[in-house]
Amino acid sequence: MGQPSLQLDIHVKHSDIFQALIKDQLVSDPASARGRLLAEAATLFRDKGYERTTVRDLAAAVGIQSGSLFHHFRTKEEILKAVMVETIRLNTAVMQAAVEGETESEAKLRALIRAELESINGKTGEAMAVLVYEWRSLSEVSQTEVLALRDVYEELWLTVLKRLKNEGQLNADVFIARRMLTGALSWTVTWYKPERGGLTLDGLTDQVMALLGFGGAAGAPE
Amino acid sequence: MGQPSLQLDIHVKHSDIFQALIKDQLVSDPASARGRLLAEAATLFRDKGYERTTVRDLAAAVGIQSGSLFHHFRTKEEILKAVMVETIRLNTAVMQAAVEGETESEAKLRALIRAELESINGKTGEAMAVLVYEWRSLSEVSQTEVLALRDVYEELWLTVLKRLKNEGQLNADVFIARRMLTGALSWTVTWYKPERGGLTLDGLTDQVMALLGFGGAAGAPE
DNA sequence: ATTTACAAACCAAGCGCTTGCTTGGTAATG
DNA sequence: CATTACCAAGCAAGCGCTTGGTTTGTAAAT
């Protein structure tokens, strides 16, 4: 399978990127009060939905009184927004590293798919799910604000897809292809359970590539 | 449920199927009080989400007092469930007709994709979006109940995909392919706006087929 | 080393409002 | 003349958030 991993040392570690972002104050340290709060919020928002999660639920999960939450955030919505903003920041950095780690277009695409699948189904999965499925719960002003951040992220995808299209390796329209991929990949959060079925993230990536007509015949995984 | 109805005139009309289901009491007549209520509920649930929609909102949209809702449904959740159940019933029937209207595997797949895109983005779109994105708001008992109905629907897809795989026209795993398609197609509800961009449902179907490597080079739609 | 000063982090209590839903009665329908 | 459809009013519970006061961490001043 075409995946060289550490080629010289181009592949930057996930955790290294994370540390750098914490240092720059772009995401909160999960050890800090704010960081723990956001992590719990992400889990709760994904499991029960933003609206069904009360500030009392969240406070109990963190181990403080409900009123004390408002020392850290002014409103409940601000918590949701913070989860989304920090998630986008982290993932943009991760995806950027993923693209830059490869040279060929097909490899870049694979790296992007693999990275997004990891974002969705890995440690940041809760937050990613919130980002995708709790969109409507943001106020309109917050929505446009978050949307601006997403554009950077989306540009990464479009650049790679455009290259593939020019090279004749992609038939469909670039924007539509990206949107289809967004849907398909984010939907995995509802069904992909690595512990059962024995399908790894790499295996899943292979399947997506196979569906798009890349990488020849990939056999059945089961 | 399996009624093939008249299959000389192969393409059964959407509206004919609808009428038949109403007659069998499997979905409510949109002219009835219950039917209007469910239609309004679907719209509101999609636009604002189930939790953000209050019984007062819903009652106002229908033009009655909030308490009067509970003459038709015992709880708010029962309304959500009814929207979902009736949507699945209708769409299962529509999809069944779509598959039976074609003979070749590729054509069957195209018909399924086209039909699901229409379900999602057409008149039943509100209800479909609710079905997909308000899943968590159902109680667990209701979830399993609705899930059983979905299985029939899903079987239609899997049968066609299996045939394609046997014929060597599909590389990826059948179950995974279906799940990817579910995500990709249902996600269209968030971005596909037929009025702008000039992309028709048929055009969109072509794009999906092109992404899967079918139907040769489909040019850019824009 | 102990005191002083001060802000950040948190608690206990509860306010004002909205929520889903109930109740007892009235109007329409067939 | 009973059944169905609705209204007017409101209840109990839960909601996001505020308030006033107490603890805790930190660092300079004594």
Short mmCIF file of C-alpha atoms (C1' of nucleotides) in Angstrom, two decimals:
data_model
loop_
_atom_site.label_atom_id
_atom_site.label_comp_id
_atom_site.label_asym_id
_atom_site.label_seq_id
_atom_site.Cartn_x
_atom_site.Cartn_y
_atom_site.Cartn_z
CA MET A 1 0.00 0.00 0.00
CA GLY A 2 1.44 3.34 -0.98
CA GLN A 3 2.23 4.96 2.30
CA PRO A 4 5.86 5.75 3.07
CA SER A 5 5.26 7.38 6.49
CA LEU A 6 8.43 8.95 7.80
CA GLN A 7 10.14 10.03 4.62
CA LEU A 8 13.19 11.82 6.02
CA ASP A 9 11.15 13.50 8.70
CA ILE A 10 8.50 15.26 6.79
CA HIS A 11 5.59 13.82 8.76
CA VAL A 12 5.08 16.15 11.66
CA LYS A 13 3.59 14.50 14.69
CA HIS A 14 0.05 15.22 15.70
CA SER A 15 1.13 15.93 19.26
CA ASP A 16 3.86 18.33 18.14
CA ILE A 17 1.34 20.40 16.23
CA PHE A 18 -0.92 20.35 19.25
CA GLN A 19 1.83 21.60 21.58
CA ALA A 20 2.74 24.41 19.21
CA LEU A 21 -0.86 25.59 19.05
CA ILE A 22 -1.18 25.55 22.82
CA LYS A 23 1.96 27.62 23.10
CA ASP A 24 0.55 30.19 20.70
CA GLN A 25 -2.67 30.32 22.74
CA LEU A 26 -4.67 29.20 19.71
CA VAL A 27 -6.09 26.18 21.52
CA SER A 28 -6.43 25.67 25.26
CA ASP A 29 -4.29 23.24 27.19
CA PRO A 30 -6.45 20.20 28.10
CA ALA A 31 -4.82 20.32 31.53
CA SER A 32 -6.14 23.80 32.23
CA ALA A 33 -9.59 24.48 33.63
CA ARG A 34 -10.77 25.93 30.36
CA GLY A 35 -9.36 23.04 28.40
CA ARG A 36 -11.03 20.40 30.55
CA LEU A 37 -14.27 22.30 30.34
CA LEU A 38 -14.17 22.39 26.56
CA ALA A 39 -13.32 18.71 26.34
CA GLU A 40 -16.26 17.76 28.53
CA ALA A 41 -18.49 20.12 26.57
CA ALA A 42 -17.50 18.47 23.29
CA THR A 43 -18.31 15.02 24.64
CA LEU A 44 -21.66 16.08 26.07
CA PHE A 45 -22.65 18.12 23.02
CA ARG A 46 -21.96 15.17 20.78
CA ASP A 47 -23.69 12.59 22.94
CA LYS A 48 -26.80 14.54 23.82
CA GLY A 49 -26.74 17.49 21.46
CA TYR A 50 -26.12 21.09 22.41
CA GLU A 51 -29.72 21.92 23.32
CA ARG A 52 -30.26 18.84 25.43
CA THR A 53 -27.08 19.50 27.38
CA THR A 54 -27.75 21.85 30.28
CA VAL A 55 -25.22 24.05 31.98
CA ARG A 56 -25.87 21.93 35.06
CA ASP A 57 -24.90 18.77 33.16
CA LEU A 58 -21.71 20.38 32.00
CA ALA A 59 -20.84 21.80 35.41
CA ALA A 60 -21.40 18.41 37.03
CA ALA A 61 -19.13 16.75 34.47
CA VAL A 62 -16.35 19.19 35.27
CA GLY A 63 -17.04 19.06 39.00
CA ILE A 64 -18.11 22.63 39.72
CA GLN A 65 -21.35 24.50 40.32
CA SER A 66 -23.40 25.52 37.32
CA GLY A 67 -23.02 29.21 38.07
CA SER A 68 -19.22 28.91 38.10
CA LEU A 69 -19.24 28.13 34.40
CA PHE A 70 -20.04 31.74 33.71
CA HIS A 71 -16.79 32.82 35.22
CA HIS A 72 -15.03 31.18 32.26
CA PHE A 73 -17.57 31.87 29.55
CA ARG A 74 -20.19 34.56 29.34
CA THR A 75 -22.88 32.43 27.72
CA LYS A 76 -23.52 28.80 26.95
CA GLU A 77 -23.25 29.54 23.25
CA GLU A 78 -19.76 30.92 23.79
CA ILE A 79 -18.75 27.47 24.97
CA LEU A 80 -20.10 25.88 21.82
CA LYS A 81 -18.31 28.42 19.70
CA ALA A 82 -15.04 27.89 21.53
CA VAL A 83 -15.26 24.14 20.94
CA MET A 84 -15.75 24.75 17.24
CA VAL A 85 -13.10 27.42 16.80
CA GLU A 86 -10.39 25.46 18.58
CA THR A 87 -11.28 22.31 16.67
CA ILE A 88 -10.96 24.07 13.34
CA ARG A 89 -7.65 25.61 14.33
CA LEU A 90 -6.21 22.27 15.32
CA ASN A 91 -7.46 20.43 12.30
CA THR A 92 -6.39 23.06 9.83
CA ALA A 93 -2.86 22.71 11.19
CA VAL A 94 -3.03 18.91 11.04
CA MET A 95 -4.37 18.88 7.49
CA GLN A 96 -1.78 21.36 6.35
CA ALA A 97 0.95 19.11 7.64
CA ALA A 98 -0.70 16.14 5.93
CA VAL A 99 -0.71 17.79 2.49
CA GLU A 100 2.81 19.09 2.80
CA GLY A 101 4.03 15.62 3.71
CA GLU A 102 3.30 14.29 0.24
CA THR A 103 4.25 15.30 -3.28
CA GLU A 104 2.01 13.40 -5.68
CA SER A 105 -1.61 14.47 -6.03
CA GLU A 106 -3.08 11.07 -5.32
CA ALA A 107 -0.92 10.73 -2.22
CA LYS A 108 -1.97 14.20 -1.08
CA LEU A 109 -5.63 13.26 -1.46
CA ARG A 110 -5.09 10.08 0.46
CA ALA A 111 -3.32 12.00 3.20
CA LEU A 112 -6.19 14.46 3.44
CA ILE A 113 -8.80 11.71 3.63
CA ARG A 114 -6.79 9.82 6.18
CA ALA A 115 -6.27 12.97 8.28
CA GLU A 116 -9.92 13.95 8.18
CA LEU A 117 -11.01 10.44 9.11
CA GLU A 118 -8.65 10.61 12.05
CA SER A 119 -9.98 14.00 13.07
CA ILE A 120 -13.50 12.66 12.98
CA ASN A 121 -12.93 9.29 14.59
CA GLY A 122 -9.91 9.95 16.76
CA LYS A 123 -9.39 11.95 19.91
CA THR A 124 -10.83 15.15 18.49
CA GLY A 125 -13.82 13.20 17.24
CA GLU A 126 -16.29 14.57 19.75
CA ALA A 127 -15.43 18.11 18.86
CA MET A 128 -15.53 17.39 15.12
CA ALA A 129 -18.97 15.86 15.40
CA VAL A 130 -20.13 18.94 17.26
CA LEU A 131 -18.68 21.13 14.53
CA VAL A 132 -20.59 19.27 11.86
CA TYR A 133 -23.90 18.55 13.51
CA GLU A 134 -24.48 21.44 15.92
CA TRP A 135 -24.07 24.14 13.34
CA ARG A 136 -27.60 25.47 13.64
CA SER A 137 -27.26 26.08 17.37
CA LEU A 138 -24.79 28.88 16.74
CA SER A 139 -26.12 32.40 16.41
CA GLU A 140 -25.83 33.89 12.95
CA VAL A 141 -22.94 36.17 13.85
CA SER A 142 -21.00 33.26 15.29
CA GLN A 143 -21.79 31.20 12.22
CA THR A 144 -20.17 33.65 9.83
CA GLU A 145 -17.21 33.98 12.17
CA VAL A 146 -16.63 30.24 12.28
CA LEU A 147 -17.29 29.96 8.56
CA ALA A 148 -14.36 32.25 7.83
CA LEU A 149 -12.04 29.89 9.66
CA ARG A 150 -13.41 26.94 7.75
CA ASP A 151 -12.57 28.55 4.42
CA VAL A 152 -8.85 28.19 5.02
CA TYR A 153 -9.38 24.55 5.79
CA GLU A 154 -11.51 23.98 2.70
CA GLU A 155 -8.97 25.67 0.46
CA LEU A 156 -6.55 22.86 1.26
CA TRP A 157 -8.95 20.31 -0.15
CA LEU A 158 -9.90 22.29 -3.22
CA THR A 159 -6.30 22.84 -4.21
CA VAL A 160 -5.56 19.13 -4.19
CA LEU A 161 -8.80 18.23 -5.97
CA LYS A 162 -8.15 20.81 -8.67
CA ARG A 163 -4.74 19.31 -9.33
CA LEU A 164 -6.27 15.86 -9.63
CA LYS A 165 -8.86 17.16 -12.04
CA ASN A 166 -6.22 18.81 -14.23
CA GLU A 167 -4.27 15.58 -14.27
CA GLY A 168 -7.38 13.78 -15.48
CA GLN A 169 -7.68 11.61 -12.40
CA LEU A 170 -10.97 13.07 -11.29
CA ASN A 171 -14.14 13.15 -13.35
CA ALA A 172 -16.59 15.05 -11.19
CA ASP A 173 -16.70 18.74 -10.45
CA VAL A 174 -14.17 19.82 -7.83
CA PHE A 175 -16.57 21.62 -5.48
CA ILE A 176 -19.15 18.89 -5.67
CA ALA A 177 -16.53 16.23 -5.08
CA ARG A 178 -15.40 18.02 -1.94
CA ARG A 179 -18.94 18.34 -0.65
CA MET A 180 -19.64 14.68 -1.28
CA LEU A 181 -16.46 13.80 0.56
CA THR A 182 -17.41 16.04 3.46
CA GLY A 183 -20.70 14.23 3.81
CA ALA A 184 -19.29 10.76 3.37
CA LEU A 185 -16.37 11.25 5.74
CA SER A 186 -18.23 13.04 8.51
CA TRP A 187 -20.98 10.45 8.37
CA THR A 188 -18.46 7.80 9.42
CA VAL A 189 -18.81 9.14 12.94
CA THR A 190 -22.23 7.50 13.11
CA TRP A 191 -21.12 4.00 12.20
CA TYR A 192 -17.35 3.51 12.23
CA LYS A 193 -16.29 1.64 15.36
CA PRO A 194 -12.66 0.55 15.01
CA GLU A 195 -12.95 -1.86 17.94
CA ARG A 196 -15.43 -4.10 16.18
CA GLY A 197 -15.09 -5.21 12.60
CA GLY A 198 -11.35 -4.90 12.69
CA LEU A 199 -11.34 -2.15 10.11
CA THR A 200 -8.45 0.22 10.74
CA LEU A 201 -8.35 3.87 9.76
CA ASP A 202 -5.93 2.99 6.99
CA GLY A 203 -8.29 0.29 5.80
CA LEU A 204 -11.13 2.75 5.80
CA THR A 205 -9.02 5.22 3.85
CA ASP A 206 -8.31 2.51 1.28
CA GLN A 207 -12.03 1.89 0.94
CA VAL A 208 -12.76 5.54 0.28
CA MET A 209 -9.99 5.69 -2.32
CA ALA A 210 -11.34 2.53 -3.92
CA LEU A 211 -14.79 4.03 -4.10
CA LEU A 212 -13.32 7.00 -5.94
CA GLY A 213 -11.60 4.66 -8.36
CA PHE A 214 -8.08 5.00 -6.99
CA GLY A 215 -5.68 2.34 -5.86
CA GLY A 216 -6.97 -0.57 -7.93
CA ALA A 217 -9.07 -3.36 -6.51
CA ALA A 218 -9.21 -3.23 -2.74
CA GLY A 219 -10.63 -6.46 -1.47
CA ALA A 220 -13.45 -6.81 1.01
CA PRO A 221 -12.24 -5.97 4.51
CA GLU A 222 -14.39 -8.43 6.42
CA MET B 1 -45.35 -4.19 2.49
CA GLY B 2 -44.02 -5.56 -0.80
CA GLN B 3 -46.62 -4.62 -3.33
CA PRO B 4 -45.20 -4.43 -6.84
CA SER B 5 -48.38 -2.82 -8.14
CA LEU B 6 -48.80 -2.43 -11.88
CA GLN B 7 -45.49 -2.99 -13.53
CA LEU B 8 -46.30 -2.89 -17.18
CA ASP B 9 -46.12 0.84 -17.18
CA ILE B 10 -42.77 0.62 -15.53
CA HIS B 11 -42.20 4.10 -14.12
CA VAL B 12 -44.70 4.53 -11.34
CA LYS B 13 -45.45 8.11 -10.52
CA HIS B 14 -44.39 9.62 -7.23
CA SER B 15 -47.87 10.97 -6.62
CA ASP B 16 -49.50 7.61 -7.38
CA ILE B 17 -47.39 5.93 -4.73
CA PHE B 18 -48.27 8.69 -2.32
CA GLN B 19 -52.00 8.27 -2.92
CA ALA B 20 -51.80 4.52 -2.43
CA LEU B 21 -50.03 4.94 0.89
CA ILE B 22 -52.60 7.44 2.11
CA LYS B 23 -55.36 5.03 1.20
CA ASP B 24 -53.68 2.29 3.21
CA GLN B 25 -53.36 4.66 6.19
CA LEU B 26 -49.61 4.30 6.12
CA VAL B 27 -49.03 8.02 5.74
CA SER B 28 -51.39 10.86 6.62
CA ASP B 29 -53.17 12.93 4.03
CA PRO B 30 -51.50 16.36 3.90
CA ALA B 31 -55.00 17.84 3.67
CA SER B 32 -55.99 16.39 7.04
CA ALA B 33 -55.27 18.12 10.33
CA ARG B 34 -52.70 15.50 11.26
CA GLY B 35 -51.05 15.71 7.87
CA ARG B 36 -50.72 19.49 7.97
CA LEU B 37 -49.36 19.28 11.46
CA LEU B 38 -46.68 16.79 10.48
CA ALA B 39 -45.70 18.84 7.46
CA GLU B 40 -45.26 21.97 9.56
CA ALA B 41 -43.39 19.97 12.18
CA ALA B 42 -40.96 18.66 9.57
CA THR B 43 -40.24 22.16 8.31
CA LEU B 44 -39.72 23.58 11.79
CA PHE B 45 -37.65 20.66 13.00
CA ARG B 46 -35.35 20.99 10.04
CA ASP B 47 -35.01 24.76 10.22
CA LYS B 48 -34.54 25.16 13.95
CA GLY B 49 -33.91 21.64 15.17
CA TYR B 50 -36.27 19.54 17.27
CA GLU B 51 -35.15 20.89 20.64
CA ARG B 52 -35.29 24.52 19.63
CA THR B 53 -38.78 24.10 18.24
CA THR B 54 -41.37 24.59 20.97
CA VAL B 55 -44.87 23.21 20.96
CA ARG B 56 -45.97 26.84 20.89
CA ASP B 57 -44.01 27.43 17.68
CA LEU B 58 -45.58 24.41 16.10
CA ALA B 59 -49.10 25.26 17.24
CA ALA B 60 -48.74 28.80 15.92
CA ALA B 61 -47.57 27.49 12.54
CA VAL B 62 -50.64 25.29 12.29
CA GLY B 63 -52.93 27.98 13.67
CA ILE B 64 -54.14 26.39 16.91
CA GLN B 65 -53.39 26.69 20.61
CA SER B 66 -50.38 24.88 21.96
CA GLY B 67 -52.47 22.69 24.22
CA SER B 68 -54.55 21.49 21.29
CA LEU B 69 -51.56 19.70 19.85
CA PHE B 70 -51.90 17.10 22.57
CA HIS B 71 -55.25 16.09 21.27
CA HIS B 72 -53.51 14.72 18.16
CA PHE B 73 -50.30 13.49 19.75
CA ARG B 74 -49.62 12.49 23.31
CA THR B 75 -46.11 13.92 23.49
CA LYS B 76 -43.84 16.14 21.45
CA GLU B 77 -41.57 13.22 20.78
CA GLU B 78 -44.46 11.31 19.25
CA ILE B 79 -44.69 14.04 16.63
CA LEU B 80 -41.02 13.64 15.78
CA LYS B 81 -41.41 9.90 15.55
CA ALA B 82 -44.47 10.20 13.31
CA VAL B 83 -42.57 12.47 10.94
CA MET B 84 -39.79 9.91 10.72
CA VAL B 85 -41.96 6.83 10.37
CA GLU B 86 -44.13 8.28 7.64
CA THR B 87 -41.10 9.56 5.78
CA ILE B 88 -39.49 6.16 5.77
CA ARG B 89 -42.67 4.49 4.59
CA LEU B 90 -43.04 6.88 1.70
CA ASN B 91 -39.44 6.70 0.66
CA THR B 92 -39.21 2.94 0.88
CA ALA B 93 -42.11 2.74 -1.56
CA VAL B 94 -40.55 5.32 -3.87
CA MET B 95 -37.18 3.61 -3.87
CA GLN B 96 -38.74 0.23 -4.48
CA ALA B 97 -40.44 1.61 -7.57
CA ALA B 98 -37.16 3.18 -8.68
CA VAL B 99 -35.23 -0.11 -8.55
CA GLU B 100 -37.97 -2.09 -10.21
CA GLY B 101 -38.12 0.42 -13.04
CA GLU B 102 -34.67 -0.58 -14.28
CA THR B 103 -33.03 -3.83 -15.29
CA GLU B 104 -29.28 -3.21 -15.51
CA SER B 105 -27.30 -2.83 -12.28
CA GLU B 106 -25.74 0.48 -13.14
CA ALA B 107 -29.12 1.88 -14.11
CA LYS B 108 -30.60 0.58 -10.87
CA LEU B 109 -27.89 2.32 -8.89
CA ARG B 110 -28.45 5.53 -10.78
CA ALA B 111 -32.19 5.28 -10.12
CA LEU B 112 -31.57 4.79 -6.40
CA ILE B 113 -29.20 7.74 -6.18
CA ARG B 114 -31.56 9.91 -8.16
CA ALA B 115 -34.52 8.87 -6.00
CA GLU B 116 -32.69 9.46 -2.74
CA LEU B 117 -31.48 12.85 -3.90
CA GLU B 118 -35.05 13.73 -4.73
CA SER B 119 -36.25 12.52 -1.36
CA ILE B 120 -33.67 14.67 0.34
CA ASN B 121 -33.96 17.78 -1.77
CA GLY B 122 -37.53 17.59 -3.02
CA LYS B 123 -40.87 17.98 -1.34
CA THR B 124 -40.15 15.43 1.38
CA GLY B 125 -36.80 17.08 1.99
CA GLU B 126 -37.68 18.65 5.31
CA ALA B 127 -38.80 15.34 6.71
CA MET B 128 -35.75 13.52 5.35
CA ALA B 129 -33.40 16.03 6.94
CA VAL B 130 -35.19 15.51 10.22
CA LEU B 131 -34.82 11.77 9.83
CA VAL B 132 -31.10 12.07 9.35
CA TYR B 133 -30.12 14.83 11.74
CA GLU B 134 -32.59 14.59 14.64
CA TRP B 135 -31.90 10.97 15.38
CA ARG B 136 -30.57 11.58 18.88
CA SER B 137 -33.71 13.37 19.97
CA LEU B 138 -35.68 10.14 19.80
CA SER B 139 -35.92 8.01 22.90
CA GLU B 140 -34.10 4.70 22.71
CA VAL B 141 -37.23 2.64 22.29
CA SER B 142 -38.38 4.82 19.42
CA GLN B 143 -34.94 4.59 17.88
CA THR B 144 -35.01 0.81 17.62
CA GLU B 145 -38.54 0.96 16.31
CA VAL B 146 -37.62 3.37 13.53
CA LEU B 147 -34.44 1.47 12.85
CA ALA B 148 -36.40 -1.66 11.99
CA LEU B 149 -38.26 0.24 9.28
CA ARG B 150 -35.01 1.57 7.88
CA ASP B 151 -33.66 -1.94 7.41
CA VAL B 152 -36.13 -2.67 4.64
CA TYR B 153 -35.07 0.49 2.92
CA GLU B 154 -31.39 -0.29 3.28
CA GLU B 155 -31.84 -3.79 1.89
CA LEU B 156 -32.80 -2.24 -1.44
CA TRP B 157 -29.46 -0.48 -1.67
CA LEU B 158 -27.38 -3.43 -0.56
CA THR B 159 -28.97 -5.76 -3.11
CA VAL B 160 -28.06 -3.45 -5.98
CA LEU B 161 -24.56 -2.78 -4.67
CA LYS B 162 -23.89 -6.49 -4.25
CA ARG B 163 -24.86 -7.12 -7.86
CA LEU B 164 -22.49 -4.38 -8.99
CA LYS B 165 -19.68 -5.83 -6.92
CA ASN B 166 -20.23 -9.30 -8.40
CA GLU B 167 -20.15 -7.81 -11.86
CA GLY B 168 -16.80 -6.20 -11.06
CA GLN B 169 -18.10 -2.67 -11.36
CA LEU B 170 -17.55 -1.77 -7.74
CA ASN B 171 -14.23 -1.97 -5.92
CA ALA B 172 -15.08 -1.02 -2.36
CA ASP B 173 -16.90 -3.06 0.23
CA VAL B 174 -20.66 -3.08 -0.24
CA PHE B 175 -21.65 -1.98 3.26
CA ILE B 176 -19.03 0.73 3.39
CA ALA B 177 -20.01 1.98 -0.04
CA ARG B 178 -23.60 2.31 1.10
CA ARG B 179 -22.61 4.18 4.21
CA MET B 180 -20.44 6.55 2.27
CA LEU B 181 -23.29 7.17 -0.11
CA THR B 182 -25.67 7.79 2.78
CA GLY B 183 -23.37 10.46 4.14
CA ALA B 184 -22.62 12.06 0.80
CA LEU B 185 -26.22 12.15 -0.38
CA SER B 186 -27.81 13.32 2.84
CA TRP B 187 -25.19 16.02 3.19
CA THR B 188 -26.46 17.60 -0.04
CA VAL B 189 -29.31 19.00 2.01
CA THR B 190 -26.87 21.48 3.53
CA TRP B 191 -25.59 22.93 0.26
CA TYR B 192 -27.60 21.89 -2.78
CA LYS B 193 -29.82 24.76 -3.88
CA PRO B 194 -31.27 23.98 -7.32
CA GLU B 195 -32.40 27.57 -7.83
CA ARG B 196 -28.87 28.91 -7.88
CA GLY B 197 -26.05 27.33 -9.80
CA GLY B 198 -28.37 25.82 -12.33
CA LEU B 199 -27.48 22.29 -11.29
CA THR B 200 -30.47 20.00 -11.74
CA LEU B 201 -31.14 16.84 -9.80
CA ASP B 202 -30.19 14.83 -12.87
CA GLY B 203 -26.98 16.80 -13.15
CA LEU B 204 -26.22 16.13 -9.53
CA THR B 205 -26.91 12.45 -10.04
CA ASP B 206 -24.45 12.45 -12.94
CA GLN B 207 -21.83 14.01 -10.71
CA VAL B 208 -22.25 11.34 -8.07
CA MET B 209 -22.00 8.61 -10.68
CA ALA B 210 -18.90 10.27 -12.11
CA LEU B 211 -17.31 10.34 -8.66
CA LEU B 212 -17.90 6.61 -8.41
CA GLY B 213 -16.28 6.12 -11.77
CA PHE B 214 -19.43 5.44 -13.76
CA GLY B 215 -20.69 7.08 -16.92
CA GLY B 216 -17.34 8.20 -18.34
CA ALA B 217 -16.20 11.80 -18.17
CA ALA B 218 -18.95 14.07 -17.00
CA GLY B 219 -17.90 17.62 -17.68
CA ALA B 220 -17.99 20.41 -15.16
CA PRO B 221 -21.54 21.57 -14.61
CA GLU B 222 -20.77 25.23 -14.11
"C1'" DA C 1 9.62 33.70 57.24
"C1'" DT C 2 5.56 35.94 57.90
"C1'" DT C 3 2.30 39.32 56.49
"C1'" DT C 4 -0.31 41.89 53.22
"C1'" DA C 5 -2.64 42.62 49.01
"C1'" DC C 6 -5.31 41.30 45.20
"C1'" DA C 7 -7.17 38.87 41.56
"C1'" DA C 8 -8.82 34.56 39.85
"C1'" DA C 9 -11.72 30.55 40.84
"C1'" DC C 10 -15.43 28.95 42.88
"C1'" DC C 11 -19.97 28.22 45.93
"C1'" DA C 12 -24.86 28.76 47.57
"C1'" DA C 13 -28.94 30.55 46.52
"C1'" DG C 14 -32.25 31.90 43.64
"C1'" DC C 15 -34.56 35.07 39.94
"C1'" DG C 16 -37.20 35.45 35.89
"C1'" DC C 17 -38.60 33.08 32.16
"C1'" DT C 18 -39.78 29.18 29.08
"C1'" DT C 19 -40.76 24.53 28.61
"C1'" DG C 20 -43.90 20.33 27.78
"C1'" DC C 21 -48.08 19.13 29.16
"C1'" DT C 22 -52.87 19.12 31.85
"C1'" DT C 23 -57.39 20.53 32.87
"C1'" DG C 24 -62.20 21.76 32.40
"C1'" DG C 25 -65.03 23.54 29.38
"C1'" DT C 26 -67.04 25.05 24.54
"C1'" DA C 27 -67.93 24.75 19.49
"C1'" DA C 28 -68.29 22.10 15.44
"C1'" DT C 29 -69.41 17.77 12.86
"C1'" DG C 30 -71.95 13.92 11.11
"C1'" DC D 1 -76.32 13.59 20.84
"C1'" DA D 2 -72.06 11.62 21.01
"C1'" DT D 3 -67.59 12.08 19.18
"C1'" DT D 4 -64.05 14.86 17.54
"C1'" DA D 5 -61.65 19.17 17.52
"C1'" DC D 6 -60.42 22.90 19.70
"C1'" DC D 7 -59.68 27.11 23.37
"C1'" DA D 8 -58.29 29.58 27.71
"C1'" DA D 9 -55.77 29.25 31.55
"C1'" DG D 10 -52.23 27.69 34.07
"C1'" DC D 11 -49.08 24.27 36.70
"C1'" DA D 12 -44.74 22.12 37.91
"C1'" DA D 13 -40.33 21.60 36.42
"C1'" DG D 14 -36.28 22.95 34.24
"C1'" DC D 15 -33.77 26.42 31.85
"C1'" DG D 16 -29.75 30.03 31.31
"C1'" DC D 17 -27.82 33.19 33.95
"C1'" DT D 18 -26.97 36.65 38.10
"C1'" DT D 19 -25.63 37.93 42.56
"C1'" DG D 20 -22.94 38.46 46.81
"C1'" DG D 21 -19.82 36.36 49.32
"C1'" DT D 22 -15.91 32.83 50.33
"C1'" DT D 23 -11.78 30.24 49.21
"C1'" DT D 24 -7.42 29.70 46.83
"C1'" DG D 25 -3.19 30.80 44.42
"C1'" DT D 26 0.61 34.13 43.89
"C1'" DA D 27 3.87 37.45 44.71
"C1'" DA D 28 5.56 41.63 46.54
"C1'" DA D 29 6.32 43.98 51.20
"C1'" DT D 30 7.67 43.61 55.60
#
